Short mmCIF file of C-alpha atoms in Angstrom, two decimals:
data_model
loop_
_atom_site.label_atom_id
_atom_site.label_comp_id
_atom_site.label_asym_id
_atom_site.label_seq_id
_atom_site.Cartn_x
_atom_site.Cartn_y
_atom_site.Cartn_z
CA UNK A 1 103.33 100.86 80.43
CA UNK A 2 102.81 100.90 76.68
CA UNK A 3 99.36 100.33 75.65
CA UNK A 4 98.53 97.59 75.41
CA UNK A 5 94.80 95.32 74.86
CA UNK A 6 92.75 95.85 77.62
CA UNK A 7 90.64 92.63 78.74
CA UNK A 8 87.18 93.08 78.91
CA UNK A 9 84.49 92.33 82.04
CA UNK A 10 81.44 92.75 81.35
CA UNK A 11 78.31 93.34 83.79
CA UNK A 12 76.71 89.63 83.78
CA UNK A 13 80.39 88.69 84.32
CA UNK A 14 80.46 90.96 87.13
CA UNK A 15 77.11 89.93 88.43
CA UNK A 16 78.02 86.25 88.18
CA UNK A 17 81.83 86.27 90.38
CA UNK A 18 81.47 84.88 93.59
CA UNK A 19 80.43 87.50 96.40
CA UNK A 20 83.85 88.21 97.86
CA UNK A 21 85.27 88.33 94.14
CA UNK A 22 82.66 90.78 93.09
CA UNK A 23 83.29 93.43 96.43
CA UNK A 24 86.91 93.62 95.99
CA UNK A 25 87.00 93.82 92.13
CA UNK A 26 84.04 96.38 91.93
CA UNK A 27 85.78 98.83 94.60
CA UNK A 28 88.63 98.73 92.98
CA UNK A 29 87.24 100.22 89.78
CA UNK A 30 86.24 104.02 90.72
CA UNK A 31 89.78 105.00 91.91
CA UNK A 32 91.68 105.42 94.67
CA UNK A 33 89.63 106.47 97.77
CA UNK A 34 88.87 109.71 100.24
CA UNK A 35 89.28 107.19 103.55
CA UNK A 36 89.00 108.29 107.31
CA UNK A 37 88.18 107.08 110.44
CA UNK A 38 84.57 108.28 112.06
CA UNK A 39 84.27 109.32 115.37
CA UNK A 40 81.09 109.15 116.98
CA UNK A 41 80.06 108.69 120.63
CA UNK A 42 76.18 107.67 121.92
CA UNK A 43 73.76 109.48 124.81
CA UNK A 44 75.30 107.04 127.06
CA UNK A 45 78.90 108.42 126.15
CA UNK A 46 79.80 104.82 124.36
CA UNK A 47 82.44 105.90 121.58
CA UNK A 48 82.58 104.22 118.03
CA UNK A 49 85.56 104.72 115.53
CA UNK A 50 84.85 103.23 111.89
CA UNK A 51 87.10 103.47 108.65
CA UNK A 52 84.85 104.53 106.14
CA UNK A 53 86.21 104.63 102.49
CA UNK A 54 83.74 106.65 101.04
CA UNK A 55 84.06 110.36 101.65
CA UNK A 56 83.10 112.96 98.90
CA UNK A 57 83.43 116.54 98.84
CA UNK A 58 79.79 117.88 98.25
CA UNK A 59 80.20 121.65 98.55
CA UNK A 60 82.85 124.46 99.86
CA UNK A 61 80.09 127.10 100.66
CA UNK A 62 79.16 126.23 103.34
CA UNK A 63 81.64 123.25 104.11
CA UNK A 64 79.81 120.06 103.55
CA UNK A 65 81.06 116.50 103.16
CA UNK A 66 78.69 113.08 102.25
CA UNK A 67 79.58 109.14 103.08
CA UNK A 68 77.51 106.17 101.57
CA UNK A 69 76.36 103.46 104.48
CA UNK A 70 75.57 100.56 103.51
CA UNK A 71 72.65 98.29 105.13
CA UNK A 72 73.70 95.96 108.03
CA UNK A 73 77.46 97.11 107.66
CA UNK A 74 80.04 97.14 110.51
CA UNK A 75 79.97 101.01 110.58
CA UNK A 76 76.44 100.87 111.35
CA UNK A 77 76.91 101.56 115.13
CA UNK A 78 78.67 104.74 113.74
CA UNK A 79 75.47 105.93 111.57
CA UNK A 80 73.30 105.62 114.94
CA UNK A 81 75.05 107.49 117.01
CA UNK A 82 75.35 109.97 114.09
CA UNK A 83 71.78 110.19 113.77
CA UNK A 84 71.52 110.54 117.60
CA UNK A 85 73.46 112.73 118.54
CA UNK A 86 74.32 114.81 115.45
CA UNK A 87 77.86 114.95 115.77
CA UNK A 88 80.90 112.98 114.49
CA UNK A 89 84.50 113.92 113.51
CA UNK A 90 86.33 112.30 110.22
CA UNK A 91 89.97 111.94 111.19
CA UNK A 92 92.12 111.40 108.47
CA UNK A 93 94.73 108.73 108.56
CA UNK A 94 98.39 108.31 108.37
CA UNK A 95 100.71 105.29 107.50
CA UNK A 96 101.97 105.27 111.35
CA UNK A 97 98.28 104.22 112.36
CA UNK A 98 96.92 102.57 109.28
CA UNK A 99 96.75 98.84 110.70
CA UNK A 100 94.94 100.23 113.59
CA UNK A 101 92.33 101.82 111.32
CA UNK A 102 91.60 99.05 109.44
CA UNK A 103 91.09 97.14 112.45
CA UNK A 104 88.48 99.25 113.32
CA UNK A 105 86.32 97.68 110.87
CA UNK A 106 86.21 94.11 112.92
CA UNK A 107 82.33 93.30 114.03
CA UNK A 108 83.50 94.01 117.37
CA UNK A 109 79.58 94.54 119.70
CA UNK A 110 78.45 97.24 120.38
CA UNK A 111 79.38 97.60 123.87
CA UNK A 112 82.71 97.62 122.93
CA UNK A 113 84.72 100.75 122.01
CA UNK A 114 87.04 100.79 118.74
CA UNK A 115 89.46 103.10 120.65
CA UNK A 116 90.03 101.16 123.42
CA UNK A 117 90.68 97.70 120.90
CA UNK A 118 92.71 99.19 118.62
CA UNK A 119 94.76 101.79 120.89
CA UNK A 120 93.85 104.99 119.38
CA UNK A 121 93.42 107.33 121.57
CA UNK A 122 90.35 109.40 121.78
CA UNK A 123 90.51 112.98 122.14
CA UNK A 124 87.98 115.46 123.10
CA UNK A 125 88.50 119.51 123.27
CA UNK A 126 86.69 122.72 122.51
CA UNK A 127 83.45 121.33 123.86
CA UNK A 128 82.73 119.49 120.77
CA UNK A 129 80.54 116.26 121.28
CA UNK A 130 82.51 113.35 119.73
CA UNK A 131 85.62 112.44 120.10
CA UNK A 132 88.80 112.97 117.63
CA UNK A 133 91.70 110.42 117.21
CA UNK A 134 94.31 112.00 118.68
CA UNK A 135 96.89 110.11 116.44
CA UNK A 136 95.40 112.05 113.06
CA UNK A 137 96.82 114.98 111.58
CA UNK A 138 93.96 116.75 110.25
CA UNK A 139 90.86 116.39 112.00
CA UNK A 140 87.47 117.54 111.18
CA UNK A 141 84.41 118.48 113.63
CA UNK A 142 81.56 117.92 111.86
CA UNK A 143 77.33 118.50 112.33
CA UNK A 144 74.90 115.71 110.80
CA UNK A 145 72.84 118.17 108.66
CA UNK A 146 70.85 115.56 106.03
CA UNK A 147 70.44 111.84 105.58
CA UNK A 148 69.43 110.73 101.95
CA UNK A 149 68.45 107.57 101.32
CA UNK A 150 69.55 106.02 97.89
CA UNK A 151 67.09 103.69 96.93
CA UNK A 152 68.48 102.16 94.11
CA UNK A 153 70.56 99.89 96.34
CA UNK A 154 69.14 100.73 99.92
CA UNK A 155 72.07 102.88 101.20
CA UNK A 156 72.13 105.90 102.78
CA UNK A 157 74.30 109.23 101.91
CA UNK A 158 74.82 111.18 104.95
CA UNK A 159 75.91 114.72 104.78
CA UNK A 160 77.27 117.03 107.21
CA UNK A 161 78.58 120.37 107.48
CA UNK A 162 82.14 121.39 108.66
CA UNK A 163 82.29 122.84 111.86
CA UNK A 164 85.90 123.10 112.75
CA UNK A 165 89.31 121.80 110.86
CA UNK A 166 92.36 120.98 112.83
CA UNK A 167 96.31 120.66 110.99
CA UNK A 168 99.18 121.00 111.00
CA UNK A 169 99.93 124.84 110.29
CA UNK A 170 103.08 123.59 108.30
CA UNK A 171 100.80 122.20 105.44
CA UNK A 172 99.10 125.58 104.68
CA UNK A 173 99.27 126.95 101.76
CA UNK A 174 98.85 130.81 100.66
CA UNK A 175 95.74 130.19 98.15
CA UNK A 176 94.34 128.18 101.07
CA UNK A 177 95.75 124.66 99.35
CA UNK A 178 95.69 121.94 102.58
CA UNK A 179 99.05 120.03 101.69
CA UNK A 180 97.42 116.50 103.34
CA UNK A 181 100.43 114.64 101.89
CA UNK A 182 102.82 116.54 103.68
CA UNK A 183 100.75 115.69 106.62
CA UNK A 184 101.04 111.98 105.76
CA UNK A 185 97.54 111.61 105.12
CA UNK A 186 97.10 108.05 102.95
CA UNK A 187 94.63 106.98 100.73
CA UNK A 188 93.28 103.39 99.70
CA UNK A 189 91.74 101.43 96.77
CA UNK A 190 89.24 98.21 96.88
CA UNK A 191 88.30 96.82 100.35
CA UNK A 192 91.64 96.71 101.68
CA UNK A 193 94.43 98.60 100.00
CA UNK A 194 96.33 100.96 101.51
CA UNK A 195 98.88 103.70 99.80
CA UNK A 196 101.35 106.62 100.52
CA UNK A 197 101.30 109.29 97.96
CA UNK A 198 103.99 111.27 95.49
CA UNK A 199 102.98 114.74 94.51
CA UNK A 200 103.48 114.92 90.58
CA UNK A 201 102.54 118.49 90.80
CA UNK A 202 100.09 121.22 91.10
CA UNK A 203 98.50 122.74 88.28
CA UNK A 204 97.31 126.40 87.35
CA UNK A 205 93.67 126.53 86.55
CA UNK A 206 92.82 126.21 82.85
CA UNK A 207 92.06 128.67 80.66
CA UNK A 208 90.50 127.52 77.15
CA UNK A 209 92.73 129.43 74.89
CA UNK A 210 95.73 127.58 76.48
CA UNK A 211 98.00 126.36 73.84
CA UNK A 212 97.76 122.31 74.23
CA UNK A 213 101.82 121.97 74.41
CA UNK A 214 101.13 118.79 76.42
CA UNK A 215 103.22 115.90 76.57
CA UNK A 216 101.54 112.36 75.89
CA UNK B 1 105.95 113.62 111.69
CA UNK B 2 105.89 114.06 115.74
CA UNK B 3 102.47 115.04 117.03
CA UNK B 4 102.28 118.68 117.50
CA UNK B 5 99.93 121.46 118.50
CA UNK B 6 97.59 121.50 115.75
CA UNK B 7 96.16 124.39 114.02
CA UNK B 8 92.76 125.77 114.43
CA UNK B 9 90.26 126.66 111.68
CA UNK B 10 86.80 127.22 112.57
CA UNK B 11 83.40 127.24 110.31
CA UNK B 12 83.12 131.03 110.33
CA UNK B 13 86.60 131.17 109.73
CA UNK B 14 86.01 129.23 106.62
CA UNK B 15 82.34 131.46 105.34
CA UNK B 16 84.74 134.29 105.57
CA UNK B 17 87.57 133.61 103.33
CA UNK B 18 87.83 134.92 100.23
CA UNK B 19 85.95 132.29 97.75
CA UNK B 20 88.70 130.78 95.79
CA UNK B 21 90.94 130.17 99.09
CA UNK B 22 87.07 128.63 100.48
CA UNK B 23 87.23 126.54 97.49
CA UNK B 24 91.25 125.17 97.65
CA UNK B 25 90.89 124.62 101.62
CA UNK B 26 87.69 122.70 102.09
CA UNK B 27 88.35 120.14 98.46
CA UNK B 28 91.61 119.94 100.39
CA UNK B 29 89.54 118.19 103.20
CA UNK B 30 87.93 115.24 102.32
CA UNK B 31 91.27 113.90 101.73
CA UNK B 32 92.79 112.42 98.01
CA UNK B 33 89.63 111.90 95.55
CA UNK B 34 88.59 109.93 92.88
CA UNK B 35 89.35 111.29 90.14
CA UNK B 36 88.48 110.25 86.09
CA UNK B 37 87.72 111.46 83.00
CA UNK B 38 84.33 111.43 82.10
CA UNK B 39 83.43 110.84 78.15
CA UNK B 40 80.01 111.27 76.90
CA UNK B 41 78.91 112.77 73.36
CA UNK B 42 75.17 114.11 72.62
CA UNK B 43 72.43 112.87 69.91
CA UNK B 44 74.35 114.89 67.29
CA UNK B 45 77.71 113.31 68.10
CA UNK B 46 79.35 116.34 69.72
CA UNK B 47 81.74 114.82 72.06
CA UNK B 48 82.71 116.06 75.54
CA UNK B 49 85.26 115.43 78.01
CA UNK B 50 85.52 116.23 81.34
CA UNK B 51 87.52 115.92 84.31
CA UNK B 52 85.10 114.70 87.38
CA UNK B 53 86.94 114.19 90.69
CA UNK B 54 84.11 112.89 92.69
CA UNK B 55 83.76 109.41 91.98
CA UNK B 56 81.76 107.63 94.77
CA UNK B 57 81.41 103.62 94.74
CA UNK B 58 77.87 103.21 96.01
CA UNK B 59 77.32 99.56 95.25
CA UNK B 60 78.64 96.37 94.03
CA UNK B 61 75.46 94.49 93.55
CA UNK B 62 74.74 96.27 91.23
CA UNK B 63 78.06 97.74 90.57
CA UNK B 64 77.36 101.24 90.93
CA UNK B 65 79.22 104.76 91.06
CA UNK B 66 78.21 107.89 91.65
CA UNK B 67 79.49 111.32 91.56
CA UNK B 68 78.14 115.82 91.72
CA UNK B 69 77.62 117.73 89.65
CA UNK B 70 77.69 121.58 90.83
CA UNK B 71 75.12 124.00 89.13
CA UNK B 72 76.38 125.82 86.03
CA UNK B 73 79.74 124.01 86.21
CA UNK B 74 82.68 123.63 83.62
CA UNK B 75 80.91 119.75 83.47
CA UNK B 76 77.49 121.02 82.59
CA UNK B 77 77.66 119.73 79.03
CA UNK B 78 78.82 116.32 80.45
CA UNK B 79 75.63 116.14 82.61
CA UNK B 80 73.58 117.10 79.99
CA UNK B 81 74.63 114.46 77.59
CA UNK B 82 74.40 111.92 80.46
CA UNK B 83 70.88 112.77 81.15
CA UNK B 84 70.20 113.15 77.14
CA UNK B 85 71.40 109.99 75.94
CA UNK B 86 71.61 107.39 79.12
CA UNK B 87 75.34 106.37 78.80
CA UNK B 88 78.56 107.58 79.44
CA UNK B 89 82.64 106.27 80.24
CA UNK B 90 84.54 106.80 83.21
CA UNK B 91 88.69 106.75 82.47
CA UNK B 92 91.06 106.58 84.91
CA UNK B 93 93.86 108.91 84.81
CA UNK B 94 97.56 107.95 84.60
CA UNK B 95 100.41 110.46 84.77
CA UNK B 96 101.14 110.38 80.94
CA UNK B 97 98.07 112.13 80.47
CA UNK B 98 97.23 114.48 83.65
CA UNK B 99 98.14 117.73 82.23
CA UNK B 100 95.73 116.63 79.17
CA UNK B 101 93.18 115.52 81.47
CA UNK B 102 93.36 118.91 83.81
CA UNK B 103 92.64 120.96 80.56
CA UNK B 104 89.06 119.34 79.85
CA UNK B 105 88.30 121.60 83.01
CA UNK B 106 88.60 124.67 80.65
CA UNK B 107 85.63 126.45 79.83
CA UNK B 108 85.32 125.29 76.48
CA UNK B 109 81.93 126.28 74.15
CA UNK B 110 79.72 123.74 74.16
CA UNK B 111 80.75 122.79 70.08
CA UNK B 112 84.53 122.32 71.07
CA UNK B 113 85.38 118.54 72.15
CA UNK B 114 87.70 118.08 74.71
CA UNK B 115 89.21 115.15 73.09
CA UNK B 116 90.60 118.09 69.79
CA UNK B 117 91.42 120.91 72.55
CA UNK B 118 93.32 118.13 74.62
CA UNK B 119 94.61 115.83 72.33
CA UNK B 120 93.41 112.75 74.06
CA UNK B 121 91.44 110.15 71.55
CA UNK B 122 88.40 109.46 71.30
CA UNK B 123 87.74 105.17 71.36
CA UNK B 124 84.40 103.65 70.57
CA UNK B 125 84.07 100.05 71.17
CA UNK B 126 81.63 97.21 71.13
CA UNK B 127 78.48 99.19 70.25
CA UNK B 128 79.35 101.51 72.95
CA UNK B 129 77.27 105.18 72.92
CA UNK B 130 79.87 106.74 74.62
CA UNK B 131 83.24 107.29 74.09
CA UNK B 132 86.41 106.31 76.03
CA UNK B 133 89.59 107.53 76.41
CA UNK B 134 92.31 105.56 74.42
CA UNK B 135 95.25 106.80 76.78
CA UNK B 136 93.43 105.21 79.60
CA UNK B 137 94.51 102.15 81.00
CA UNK B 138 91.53 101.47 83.05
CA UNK B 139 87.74 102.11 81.33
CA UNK B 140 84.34 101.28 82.49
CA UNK B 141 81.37 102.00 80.23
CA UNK B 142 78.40 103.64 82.59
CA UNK B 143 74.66 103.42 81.82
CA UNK B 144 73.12 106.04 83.86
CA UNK B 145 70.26 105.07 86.80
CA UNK B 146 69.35 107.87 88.60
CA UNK B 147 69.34 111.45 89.53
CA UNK B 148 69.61 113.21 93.00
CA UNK B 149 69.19 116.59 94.07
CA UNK B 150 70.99 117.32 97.11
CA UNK B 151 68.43 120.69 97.93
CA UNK B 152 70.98 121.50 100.41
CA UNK B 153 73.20 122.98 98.21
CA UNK B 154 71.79 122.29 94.88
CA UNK B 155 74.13 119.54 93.84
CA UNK B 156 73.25 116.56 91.90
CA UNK B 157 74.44 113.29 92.55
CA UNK B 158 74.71 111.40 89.55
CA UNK B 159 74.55 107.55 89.62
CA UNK B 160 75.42 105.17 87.03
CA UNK B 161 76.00 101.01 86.76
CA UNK B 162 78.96 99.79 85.35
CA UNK B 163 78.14 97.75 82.14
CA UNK B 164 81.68 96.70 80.81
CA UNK B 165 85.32 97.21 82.56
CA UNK B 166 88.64 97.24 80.59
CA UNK B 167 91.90 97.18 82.14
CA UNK B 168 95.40 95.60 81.99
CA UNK B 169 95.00 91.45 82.09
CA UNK B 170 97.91 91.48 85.03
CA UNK B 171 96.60 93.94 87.02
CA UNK B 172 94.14 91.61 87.96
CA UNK B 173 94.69 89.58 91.03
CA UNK B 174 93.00 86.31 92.11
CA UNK B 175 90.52 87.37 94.77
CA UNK B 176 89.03 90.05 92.28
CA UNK B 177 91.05 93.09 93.60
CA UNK B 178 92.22 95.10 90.41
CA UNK B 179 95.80 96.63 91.48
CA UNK B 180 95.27 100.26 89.71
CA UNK B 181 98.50 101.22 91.33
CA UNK B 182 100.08 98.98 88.65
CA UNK B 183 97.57 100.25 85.74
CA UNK B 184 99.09 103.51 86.43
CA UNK B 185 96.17 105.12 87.66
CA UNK B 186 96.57 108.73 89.90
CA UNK B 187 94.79 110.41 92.90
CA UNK B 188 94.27 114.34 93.15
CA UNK B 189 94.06 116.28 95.82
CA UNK B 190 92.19 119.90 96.14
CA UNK B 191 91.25 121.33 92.77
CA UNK B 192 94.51 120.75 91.03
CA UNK B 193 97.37 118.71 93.01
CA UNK B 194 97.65 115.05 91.15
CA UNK B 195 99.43 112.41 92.97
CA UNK B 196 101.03 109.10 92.19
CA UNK B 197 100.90 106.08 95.05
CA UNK B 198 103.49 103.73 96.67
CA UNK B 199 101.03 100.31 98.01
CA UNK B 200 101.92 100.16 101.64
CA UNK B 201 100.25 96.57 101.91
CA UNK B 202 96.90 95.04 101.86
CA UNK B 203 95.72 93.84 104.87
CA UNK B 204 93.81 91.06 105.36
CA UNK B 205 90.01 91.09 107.09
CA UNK B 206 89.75 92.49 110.17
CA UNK B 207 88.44 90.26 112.81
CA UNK B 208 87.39 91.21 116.60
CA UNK B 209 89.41 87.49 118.09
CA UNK B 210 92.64 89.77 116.40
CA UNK B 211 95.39 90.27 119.01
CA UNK B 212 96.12 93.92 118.62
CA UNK B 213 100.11 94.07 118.69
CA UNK B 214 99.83 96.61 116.16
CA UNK B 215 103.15 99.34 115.73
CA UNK B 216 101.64 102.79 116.68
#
């Protein structure tokens, strides 16, 4: 694309588009997303699976990852058992099950399980509390460790610390690089977008004194 | 991919590899990021650049984005001149400009401007503090709101409102979802694998009435 004018939004433009308008246009502007499905399962052993779009890497040492909640939200039968039982996995998802994922964000009740409407299977093993989707590639077994409420907007951050990482052995890399296209992991943008991925390439850290040689 | 026997990699496993291979394998985790430029410039008008890929939507009413900061990162300057002067730009990043856009991750001084070093351009517009990124097709100037330290591993999560988007007119569609597949923009994975997209589909709102006859 050659550049061209860029049209302008601004804020009060933003704040005056009609709800729906204003949720799909407003994701779509940070990026494409870190999307997974959640895993959780209640006292009463009633499992939950949720897509949640908003993962974020918060720190390597130890191994911790955040997700924003919003209030009232379907996923909110996922951040209760969370904060019950301090356990959930993130299961990351490929294009084979992608539909199914999404539909796990119908209001379906409370009594009912996401697993069993959708047809993912759940998968338990190595005594770990919730349950995994069997169907994802990499998996991740993770403890609730903080819950930060962002006022601002009333939403809640929750942050939890990796306890065990499941993958294919096949997308390992030497320098510990997780290859998560090879293992058809997908990614999404707005509310409802979903995308495969083409490495362009990896890149050697940079150094300052590197001789800018770079192609526009 | 046919499911196989998947790979084990516990959190002790993790605490003792060496630190770089810590740092490639857990950002490989999350799945693909969020990733932008960040352009900000202090009260003397030194300009800085950085490449942030932890972009976090947090709200859309307000339209709000987050994103960390690690202590006494490469991005330190960037947070200082966010929290110095209030306002800064986020820039998508499209392939023409990635290698550019990986080099702002140098560890320039704190006089050098990643715009010179990198050869991307500097673009103030509309009374603006901050600057954008011309070679970016999709910009949003950012007024910061609010900082958050994340005491359990000294993190801060920087949030901002978005006070004007630009983008390309057509990648607009008519329910308010912005197609940044088509504006070029790119995903990263890790700390340095960038990544174009291929849209599988949009899917439309998930409903709980929804027959599931959904392709495993």
């Amino acid at each position: 694309m050659g550049k061209t004018t860029l049209k302008k939004i601004t804020y009060h433009e933003i704040m005056n588009m009609e709800k729906q308008e204003r949720v799909h246009f407003v994701n779509s502007l940070g990026g494409f997303k870190s999307v997974g499905l959640i895993g959780t399962q209640n006292s009463n052993s009633q499992t939950n699976l949720a897509i949640v779009d908003s993962i974020i890497h918060i720190g390597s040492n130890p191994p911790l990852f955040g997700m924003i909640f919003r209030p009232g939200v379907v996923a909110r039968h996922t951040l209760e058992n969370i904060l019950e039982t301090g356990f959930y996995t993130i299961n990351h998802i490929a294009e084979k099950i992608y539909k199914k994922a999404h539909q796990t964000s119908a209001r379906y009740d409370r009594n009912c399980s996401e697993f069993e409407k959708t047809g993912l299977t759940s998968e338990y093993k190595n005594n770990f509390f919730a349950p995994f989707v069997n169907e994802s590639n990499v998996q991740l077994a993770m403890e609730f460790k903080e819950k930060i409420l962002l006022s601002i907007n009333n939403t809640v951050l929750i942050i939890g610390e990796v306890k065990d990482v499941y993958f294919p052995e096949n997308c390992l890399q030497k320098d510990g690089f997780l290859d998560i296209e090879k293992a058809e992991t997908i990614t999404c943008s707005g509310l409802d977008s979903y995308h495969k991925t083409i490495q362009i390439s990896r890149l050697s850290y940079a150094k300052p004194d590197k001789i800018i040689t770079l192609l526009i």
